[in-house]
Structures are given as C-alpha cells and as structure tokens.
Short mmCIF file of N, CA and C in Angstrom, two decimals:
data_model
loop_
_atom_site.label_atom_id
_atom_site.label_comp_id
_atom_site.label_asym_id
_atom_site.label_seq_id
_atom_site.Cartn_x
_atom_site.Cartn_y
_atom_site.Cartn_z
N UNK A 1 90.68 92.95 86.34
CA UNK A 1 89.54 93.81 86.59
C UNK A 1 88.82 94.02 85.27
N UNK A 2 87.47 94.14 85.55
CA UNK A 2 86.52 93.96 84.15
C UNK A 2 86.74 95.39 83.37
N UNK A 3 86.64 95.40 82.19
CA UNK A 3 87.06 96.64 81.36
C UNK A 3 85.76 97.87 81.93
N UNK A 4 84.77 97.30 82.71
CA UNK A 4 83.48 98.19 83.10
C UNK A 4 83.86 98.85 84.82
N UNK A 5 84.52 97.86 85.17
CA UNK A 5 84.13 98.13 86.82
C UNK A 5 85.25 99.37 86.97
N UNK A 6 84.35 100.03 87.37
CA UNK A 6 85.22 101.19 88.62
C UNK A 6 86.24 101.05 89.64
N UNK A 7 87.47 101.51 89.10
CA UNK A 7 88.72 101.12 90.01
C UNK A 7 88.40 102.41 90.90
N UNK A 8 88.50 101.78 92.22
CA UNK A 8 88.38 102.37 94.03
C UNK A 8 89.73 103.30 94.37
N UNK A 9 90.50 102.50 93.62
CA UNK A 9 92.18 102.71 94.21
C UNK A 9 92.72 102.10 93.34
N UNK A 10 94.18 102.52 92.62
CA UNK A 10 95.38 102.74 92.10
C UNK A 10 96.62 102.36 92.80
N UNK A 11 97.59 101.59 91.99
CA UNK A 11 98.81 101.21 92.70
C UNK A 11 100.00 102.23 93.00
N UNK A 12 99.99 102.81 93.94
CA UNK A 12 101.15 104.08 93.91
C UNK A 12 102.50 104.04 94.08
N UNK A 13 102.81 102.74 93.64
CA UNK A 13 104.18 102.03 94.29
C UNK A 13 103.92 100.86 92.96
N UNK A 14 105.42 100.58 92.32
CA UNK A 14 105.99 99.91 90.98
C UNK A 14 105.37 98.12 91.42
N UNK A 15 105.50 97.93 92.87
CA UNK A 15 105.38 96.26 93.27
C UNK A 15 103.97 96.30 93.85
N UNK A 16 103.03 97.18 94.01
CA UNK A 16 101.76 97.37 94.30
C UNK A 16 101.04 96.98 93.52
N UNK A 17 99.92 96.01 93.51
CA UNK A 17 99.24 94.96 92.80
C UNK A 17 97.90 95.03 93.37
N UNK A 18 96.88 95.44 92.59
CA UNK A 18 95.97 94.99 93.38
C UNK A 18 94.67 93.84 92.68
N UNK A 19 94.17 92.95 94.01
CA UNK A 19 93.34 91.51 93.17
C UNK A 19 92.01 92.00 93.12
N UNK A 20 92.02 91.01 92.22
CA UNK A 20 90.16 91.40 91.83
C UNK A 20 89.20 91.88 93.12
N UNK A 21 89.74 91.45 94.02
CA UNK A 21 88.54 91.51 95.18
C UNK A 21 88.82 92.96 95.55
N UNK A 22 89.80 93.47 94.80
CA UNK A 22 90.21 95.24 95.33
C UNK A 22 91.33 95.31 96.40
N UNK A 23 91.30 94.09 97.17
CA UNK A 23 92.59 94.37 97.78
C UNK A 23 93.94 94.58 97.30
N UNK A 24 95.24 95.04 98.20
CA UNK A 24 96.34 95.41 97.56
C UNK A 24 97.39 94.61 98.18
N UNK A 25 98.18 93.88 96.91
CA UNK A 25 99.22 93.14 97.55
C UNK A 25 100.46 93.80 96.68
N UNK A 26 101.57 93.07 97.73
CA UNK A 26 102.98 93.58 96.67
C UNK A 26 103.24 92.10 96.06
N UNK A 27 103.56 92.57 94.73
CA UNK A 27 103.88 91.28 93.87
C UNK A 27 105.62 91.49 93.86
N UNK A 28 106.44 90.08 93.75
CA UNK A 28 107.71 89.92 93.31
C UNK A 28 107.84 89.14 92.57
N UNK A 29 109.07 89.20 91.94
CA UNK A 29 109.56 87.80 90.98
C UNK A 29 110.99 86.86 91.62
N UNK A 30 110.30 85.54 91.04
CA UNK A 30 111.24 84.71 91.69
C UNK A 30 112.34 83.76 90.61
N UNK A 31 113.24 83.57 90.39
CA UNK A 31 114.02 82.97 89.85
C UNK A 31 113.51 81.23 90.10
N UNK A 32 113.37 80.74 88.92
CA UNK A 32 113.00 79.23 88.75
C UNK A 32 113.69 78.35 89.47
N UNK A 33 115.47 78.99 89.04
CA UNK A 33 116.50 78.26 89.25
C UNK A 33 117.05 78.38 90.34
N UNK A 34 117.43 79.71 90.91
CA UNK A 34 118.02 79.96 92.00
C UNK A 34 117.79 80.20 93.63
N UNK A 35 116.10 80.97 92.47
CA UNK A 35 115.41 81.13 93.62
C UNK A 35 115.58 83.00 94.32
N UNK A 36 116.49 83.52 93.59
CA UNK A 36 116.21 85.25 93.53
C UNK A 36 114.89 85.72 93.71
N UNK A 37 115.06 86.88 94.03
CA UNK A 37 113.77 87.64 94.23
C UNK A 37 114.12 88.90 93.77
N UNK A 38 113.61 89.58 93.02
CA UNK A 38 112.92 91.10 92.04
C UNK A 38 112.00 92.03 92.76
N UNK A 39 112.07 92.99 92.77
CA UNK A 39 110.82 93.75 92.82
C UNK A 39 110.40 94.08 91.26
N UNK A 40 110.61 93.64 90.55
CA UNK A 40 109.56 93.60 89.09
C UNK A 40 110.94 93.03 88.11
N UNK A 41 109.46 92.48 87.05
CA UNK A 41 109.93 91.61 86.12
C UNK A 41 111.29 91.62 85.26
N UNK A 42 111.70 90.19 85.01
CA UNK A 42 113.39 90.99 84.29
C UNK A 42 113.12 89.45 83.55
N UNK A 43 113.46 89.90 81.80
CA UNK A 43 113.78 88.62 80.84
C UNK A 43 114.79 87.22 81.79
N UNK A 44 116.07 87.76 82.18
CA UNK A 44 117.23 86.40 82.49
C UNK A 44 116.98 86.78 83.82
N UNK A 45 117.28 86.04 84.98
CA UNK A 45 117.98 86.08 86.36
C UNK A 45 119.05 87.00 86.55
N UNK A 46 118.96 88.32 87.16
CA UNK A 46 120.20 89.14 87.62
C UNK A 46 121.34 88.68 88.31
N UNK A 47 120.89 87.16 89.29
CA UNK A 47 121.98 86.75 89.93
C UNK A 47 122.70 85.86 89.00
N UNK A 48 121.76 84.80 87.87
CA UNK A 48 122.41 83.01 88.07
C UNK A 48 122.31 83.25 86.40
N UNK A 49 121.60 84.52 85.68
CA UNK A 49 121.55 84.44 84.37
C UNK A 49 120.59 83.60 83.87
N UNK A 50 120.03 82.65 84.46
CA UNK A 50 118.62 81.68 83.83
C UNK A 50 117.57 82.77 83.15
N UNK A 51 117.32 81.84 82.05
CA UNK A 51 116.40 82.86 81.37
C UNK A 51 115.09 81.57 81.27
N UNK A 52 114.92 80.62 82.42
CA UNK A 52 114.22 79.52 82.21
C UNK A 52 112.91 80.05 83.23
N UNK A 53 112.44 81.17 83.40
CA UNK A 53 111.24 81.41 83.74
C UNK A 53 111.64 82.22 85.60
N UNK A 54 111.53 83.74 85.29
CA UNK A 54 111.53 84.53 86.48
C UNK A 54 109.68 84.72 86.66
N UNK A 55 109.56 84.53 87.84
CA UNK A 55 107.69 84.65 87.86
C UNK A 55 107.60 84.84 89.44
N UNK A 56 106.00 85.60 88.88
CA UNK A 56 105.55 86.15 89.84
C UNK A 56 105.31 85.40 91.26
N UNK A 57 105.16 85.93 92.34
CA UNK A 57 104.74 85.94 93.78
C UNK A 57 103.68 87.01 93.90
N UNK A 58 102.78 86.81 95.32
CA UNK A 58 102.37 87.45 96.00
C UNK A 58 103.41 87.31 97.21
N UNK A 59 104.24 88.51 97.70
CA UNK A 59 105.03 88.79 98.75
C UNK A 59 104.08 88.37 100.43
N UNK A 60 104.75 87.82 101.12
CA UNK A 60 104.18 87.65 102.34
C UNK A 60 104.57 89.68 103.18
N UNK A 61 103.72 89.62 103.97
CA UNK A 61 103.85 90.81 104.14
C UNK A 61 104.65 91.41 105.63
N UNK A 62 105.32 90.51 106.30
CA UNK A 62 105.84 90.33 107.28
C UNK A 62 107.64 90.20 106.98
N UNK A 63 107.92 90.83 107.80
CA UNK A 63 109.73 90.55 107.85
C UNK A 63 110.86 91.35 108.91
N UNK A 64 111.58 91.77 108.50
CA UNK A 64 112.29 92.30 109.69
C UNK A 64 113.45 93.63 109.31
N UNK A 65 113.59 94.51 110.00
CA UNK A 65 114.15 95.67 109.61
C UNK A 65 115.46 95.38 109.59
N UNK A 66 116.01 95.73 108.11
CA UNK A 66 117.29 95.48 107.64
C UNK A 66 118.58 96.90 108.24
N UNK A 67 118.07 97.76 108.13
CA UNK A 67 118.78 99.61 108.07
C UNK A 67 117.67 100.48 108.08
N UNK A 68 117.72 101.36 108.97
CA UNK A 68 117.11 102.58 108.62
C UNK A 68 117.94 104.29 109.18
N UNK A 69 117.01 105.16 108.81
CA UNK A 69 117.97 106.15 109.06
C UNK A 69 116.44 107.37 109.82
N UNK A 70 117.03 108.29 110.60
CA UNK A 70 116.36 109.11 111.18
C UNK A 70 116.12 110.36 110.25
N UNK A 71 115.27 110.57 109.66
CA UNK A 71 114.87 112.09 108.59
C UNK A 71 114.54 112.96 109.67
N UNK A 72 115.58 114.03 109.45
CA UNK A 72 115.23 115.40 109.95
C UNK A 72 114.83 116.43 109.32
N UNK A 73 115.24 116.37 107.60
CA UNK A 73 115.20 117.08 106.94
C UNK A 73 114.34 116.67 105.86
N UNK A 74 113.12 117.54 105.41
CA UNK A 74 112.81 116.63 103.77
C UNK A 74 111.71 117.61 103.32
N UNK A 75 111.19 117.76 102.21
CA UNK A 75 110.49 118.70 101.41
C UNK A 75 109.48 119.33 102.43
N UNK A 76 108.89 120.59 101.69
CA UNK A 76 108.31 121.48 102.97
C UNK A 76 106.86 120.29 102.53
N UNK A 77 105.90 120.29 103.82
CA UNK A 77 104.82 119.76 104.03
C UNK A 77 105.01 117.73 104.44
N UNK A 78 106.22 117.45 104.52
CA UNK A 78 106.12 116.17 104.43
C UNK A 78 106.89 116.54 106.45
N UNK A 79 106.15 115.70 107.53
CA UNK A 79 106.66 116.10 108.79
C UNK A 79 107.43 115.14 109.05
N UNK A 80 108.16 116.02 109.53
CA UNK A 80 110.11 115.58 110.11
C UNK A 80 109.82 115.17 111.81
N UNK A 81 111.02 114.65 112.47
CA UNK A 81 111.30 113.45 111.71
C UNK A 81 110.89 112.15 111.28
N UNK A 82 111.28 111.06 110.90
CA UNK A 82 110.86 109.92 110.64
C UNK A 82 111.57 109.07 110.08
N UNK A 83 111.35 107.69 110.03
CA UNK A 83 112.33 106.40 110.00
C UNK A 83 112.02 106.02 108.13
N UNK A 84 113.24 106.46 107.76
CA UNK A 84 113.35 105.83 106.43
C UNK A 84 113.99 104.15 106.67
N UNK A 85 113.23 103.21 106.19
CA UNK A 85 113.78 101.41 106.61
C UNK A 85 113.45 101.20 105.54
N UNK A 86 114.65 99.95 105.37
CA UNK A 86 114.83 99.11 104.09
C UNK A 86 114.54 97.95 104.91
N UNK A 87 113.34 96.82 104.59
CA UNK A 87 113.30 95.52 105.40
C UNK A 87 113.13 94.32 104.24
N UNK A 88 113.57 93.73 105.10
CA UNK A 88 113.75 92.38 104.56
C UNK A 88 112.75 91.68 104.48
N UNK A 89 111.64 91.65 103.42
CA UNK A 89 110.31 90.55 103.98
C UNK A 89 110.63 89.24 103.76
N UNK A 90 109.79 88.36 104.79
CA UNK A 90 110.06 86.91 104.37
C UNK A 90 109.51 86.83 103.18
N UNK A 91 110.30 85.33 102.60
CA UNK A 91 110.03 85.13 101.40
C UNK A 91 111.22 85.91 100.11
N UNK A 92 112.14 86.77 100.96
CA UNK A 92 113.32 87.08 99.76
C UNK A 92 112.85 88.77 99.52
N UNK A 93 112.13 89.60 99.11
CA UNK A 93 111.91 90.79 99.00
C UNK A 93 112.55 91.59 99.75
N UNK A 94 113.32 92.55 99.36
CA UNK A 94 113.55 93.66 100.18
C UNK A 94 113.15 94.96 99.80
N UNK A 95 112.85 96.01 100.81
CA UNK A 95 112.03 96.87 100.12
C UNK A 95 112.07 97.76 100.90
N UNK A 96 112.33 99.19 100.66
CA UNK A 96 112.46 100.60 101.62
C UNK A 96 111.42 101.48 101.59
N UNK A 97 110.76 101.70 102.77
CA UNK A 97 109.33 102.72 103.18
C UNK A 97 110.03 103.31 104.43
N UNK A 98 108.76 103.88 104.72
CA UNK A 98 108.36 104.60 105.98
C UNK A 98 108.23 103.66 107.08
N UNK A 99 109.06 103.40 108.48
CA UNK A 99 109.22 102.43 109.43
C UNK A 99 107.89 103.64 110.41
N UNK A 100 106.69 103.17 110.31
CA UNK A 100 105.99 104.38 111.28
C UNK A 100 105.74 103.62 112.77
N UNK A 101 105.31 104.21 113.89
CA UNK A 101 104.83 103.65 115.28
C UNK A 101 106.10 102.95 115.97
N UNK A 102 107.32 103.56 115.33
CA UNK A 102 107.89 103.30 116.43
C UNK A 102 108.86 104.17 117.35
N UNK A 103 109.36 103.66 118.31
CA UNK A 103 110.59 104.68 119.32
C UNK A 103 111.48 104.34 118.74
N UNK A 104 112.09 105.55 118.42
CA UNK A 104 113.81 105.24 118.35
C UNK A 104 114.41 104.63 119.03
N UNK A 105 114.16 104.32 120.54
CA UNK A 105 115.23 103.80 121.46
C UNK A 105 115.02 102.18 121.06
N UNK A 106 113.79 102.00 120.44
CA UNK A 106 113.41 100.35 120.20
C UNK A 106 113.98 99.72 118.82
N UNK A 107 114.61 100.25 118.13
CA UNK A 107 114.71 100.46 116.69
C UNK A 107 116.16 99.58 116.63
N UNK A 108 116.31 98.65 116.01
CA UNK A 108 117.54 97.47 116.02
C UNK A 108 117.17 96.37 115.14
N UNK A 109 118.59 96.35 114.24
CA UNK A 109 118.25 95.03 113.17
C UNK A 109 117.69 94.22 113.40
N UNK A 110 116.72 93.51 112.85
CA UNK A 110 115.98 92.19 112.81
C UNK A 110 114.92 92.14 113.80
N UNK A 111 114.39 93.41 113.73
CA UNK A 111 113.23 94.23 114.34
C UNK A 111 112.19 93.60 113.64
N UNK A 112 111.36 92.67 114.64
CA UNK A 112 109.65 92.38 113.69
C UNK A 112 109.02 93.28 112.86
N UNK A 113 108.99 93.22 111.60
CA UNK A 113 108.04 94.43 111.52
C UNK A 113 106.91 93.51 110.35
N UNK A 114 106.05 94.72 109.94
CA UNK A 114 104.65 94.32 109.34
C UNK A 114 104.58 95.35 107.94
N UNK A 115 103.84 95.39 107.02
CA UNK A 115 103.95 95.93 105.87
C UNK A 115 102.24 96.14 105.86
N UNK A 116 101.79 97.53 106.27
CA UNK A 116 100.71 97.91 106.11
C UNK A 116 100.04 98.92 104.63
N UNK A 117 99.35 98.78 104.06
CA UNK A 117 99.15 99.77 103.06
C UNK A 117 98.18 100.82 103.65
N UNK A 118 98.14 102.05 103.13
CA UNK A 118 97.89 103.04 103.61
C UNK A 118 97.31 104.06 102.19
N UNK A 119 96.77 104.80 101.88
CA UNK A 119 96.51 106.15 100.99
C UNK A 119 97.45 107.04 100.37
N UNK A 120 98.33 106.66 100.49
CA UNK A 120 99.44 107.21 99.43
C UNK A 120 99.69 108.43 100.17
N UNK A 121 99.40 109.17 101.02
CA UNK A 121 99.39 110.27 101.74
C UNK A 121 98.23 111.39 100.99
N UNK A 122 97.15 110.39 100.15
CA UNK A 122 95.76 111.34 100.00
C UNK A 122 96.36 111.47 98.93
N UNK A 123 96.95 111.22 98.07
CA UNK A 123 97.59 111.19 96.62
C UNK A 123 96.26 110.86 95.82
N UNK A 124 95.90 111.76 94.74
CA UNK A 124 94.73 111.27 93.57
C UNK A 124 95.43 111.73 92.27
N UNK A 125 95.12 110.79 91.55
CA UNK A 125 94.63 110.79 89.74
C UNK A 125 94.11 112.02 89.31
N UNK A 126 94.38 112.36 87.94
CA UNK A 126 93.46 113.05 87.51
C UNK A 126 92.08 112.85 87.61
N UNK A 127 91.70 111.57 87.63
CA UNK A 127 89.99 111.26 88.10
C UNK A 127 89.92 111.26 89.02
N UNK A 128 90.46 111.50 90.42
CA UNK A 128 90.48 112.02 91.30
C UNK A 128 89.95 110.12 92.44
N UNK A 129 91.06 109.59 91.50
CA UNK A 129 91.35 107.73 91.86
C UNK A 129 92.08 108.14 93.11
N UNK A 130 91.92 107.42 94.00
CA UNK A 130 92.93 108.14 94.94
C UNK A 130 93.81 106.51 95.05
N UNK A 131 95.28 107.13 95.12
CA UNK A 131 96.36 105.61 94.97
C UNK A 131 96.87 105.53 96.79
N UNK A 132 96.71 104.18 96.12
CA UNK A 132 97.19 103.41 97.78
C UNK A 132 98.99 102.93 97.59
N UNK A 133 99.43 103.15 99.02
CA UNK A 133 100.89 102.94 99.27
C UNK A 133 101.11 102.09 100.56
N UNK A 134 102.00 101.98 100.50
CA UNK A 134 102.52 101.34 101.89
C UNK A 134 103.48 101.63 103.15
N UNK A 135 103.58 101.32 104.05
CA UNK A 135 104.69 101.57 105.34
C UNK A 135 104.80 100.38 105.98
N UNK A 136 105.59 100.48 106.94
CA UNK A 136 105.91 99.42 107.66
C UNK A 136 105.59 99.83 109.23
N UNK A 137 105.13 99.24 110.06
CA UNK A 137 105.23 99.04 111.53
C UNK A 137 105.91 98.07 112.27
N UNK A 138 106.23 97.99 113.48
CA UNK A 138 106.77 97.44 114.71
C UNK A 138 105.49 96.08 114.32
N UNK A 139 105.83 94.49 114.47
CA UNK A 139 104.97 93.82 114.51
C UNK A 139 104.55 93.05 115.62
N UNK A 140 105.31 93.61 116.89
CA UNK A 140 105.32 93.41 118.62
C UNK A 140 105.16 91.70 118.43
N UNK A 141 103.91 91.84 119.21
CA UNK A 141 104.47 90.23 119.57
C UNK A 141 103.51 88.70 118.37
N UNK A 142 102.55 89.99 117.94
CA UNK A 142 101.73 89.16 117.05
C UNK A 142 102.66 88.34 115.66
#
C-alpha cells in the first residue's frame, strides 16, 4: 500500500493480510521441504528443522470443522451462547474462530465450512480505522 493512500481497514487477527486492492486474505507459511504450514513466519521448519526457505501462501478459505465447543459463559457484552471451532482449511492451515449460522444438532467433524471476514465486532483504531476479522460458517452444499 502506497505510503499516501488511506487504509479503509486494518488486520485484527496476526494471519490477516490485506492486498492492494483492499481486500482481506489470511496469509500462511509453508515449509519448502516438508511442506508444513504456520500461521506466521518462523526462521527453521518447526516440524523437519529446514531452514531452506519457510514462505508465504495466500490460505484457500474453505475447509472443514476440526473441534468445537458450546460458550455459555464469556465477558459481559459478548452474547452467549456460541460455537468456539478450530478448522482445518484446505491447503494445511488450522485456525480457531467463531463457527456462526449454525444448529447445534448439525454440528459434526468434517463439517463443510467457509471462512468469512467480518468487522472485528466494530473494533476501531485510535484513528478510528475500523479492523476487520473473521468467522467461519456452515458451507452447505456450495
């Protein structure tokens, strides 16, 4: 982004990336050798130890629900309950949000789901940048 142009939105999340065109992707790193996946950068390979080049991805944004758990309880103003999920995106990433739009009774490993970004829950900057985040949905049949 040009040292002039006006940033719209802010990354509110460590793997939140966003491209010149302003859109927001999640970036990972991939192991040369092994083929690992990171949610952010590391000198050697955590699995295989290669220090012969960990590099970036743009994450595909699709994958499937690994675990989640039902929140009943959680800071005053944030509404109860709701699906804390860790999913598996294709492409090697795993990554834990908010599982939103779905029924509990539908809710079972290797559940389609989708990786939507969203407003951080109206979260702003001191310049009053407002930062973008992400969740996950049910990805039915599409």
């Amino acid at each position: 982004m040009a040292d002039n142009a006006v940033m719209t939105h802010k990354p509110g999340h460590k793997v939140i990336r966003i491209a010149d065109s302003g859109e927001p992707f999640v970036e990972a790193f991939r192991c040369a050798d092994c083929g690992a996946v990171f949610p952010d950068h590391t000198l050697a390979c955590r699995k295989c130890g290669s220090r012969d080049g960990v590099a970036p991805f743009r994450s595909l944004e699709t994958g499937r629900l690994y675990s989640w758990s039902i929140v009943h309880r959680s800071y005053p103003g944030i509404t109860v309950p709701f699906v804390s999920a860790i999913v598996d995106l294709d492409g090697g990433l795993a990554l834990k949000g908010t599982l939103r739009d779905a029924d509990e009774a539908d809710l079972r490993e290797g559940l389609p789901v989708r990786l939507v970004f969203d407003d951080a829950g109206g979260a702003r900057d001191k310049n009053d940048v407002p930062y973008v985040g992400f969740h996950f949905v049910p990805a039915g049949d599409a």
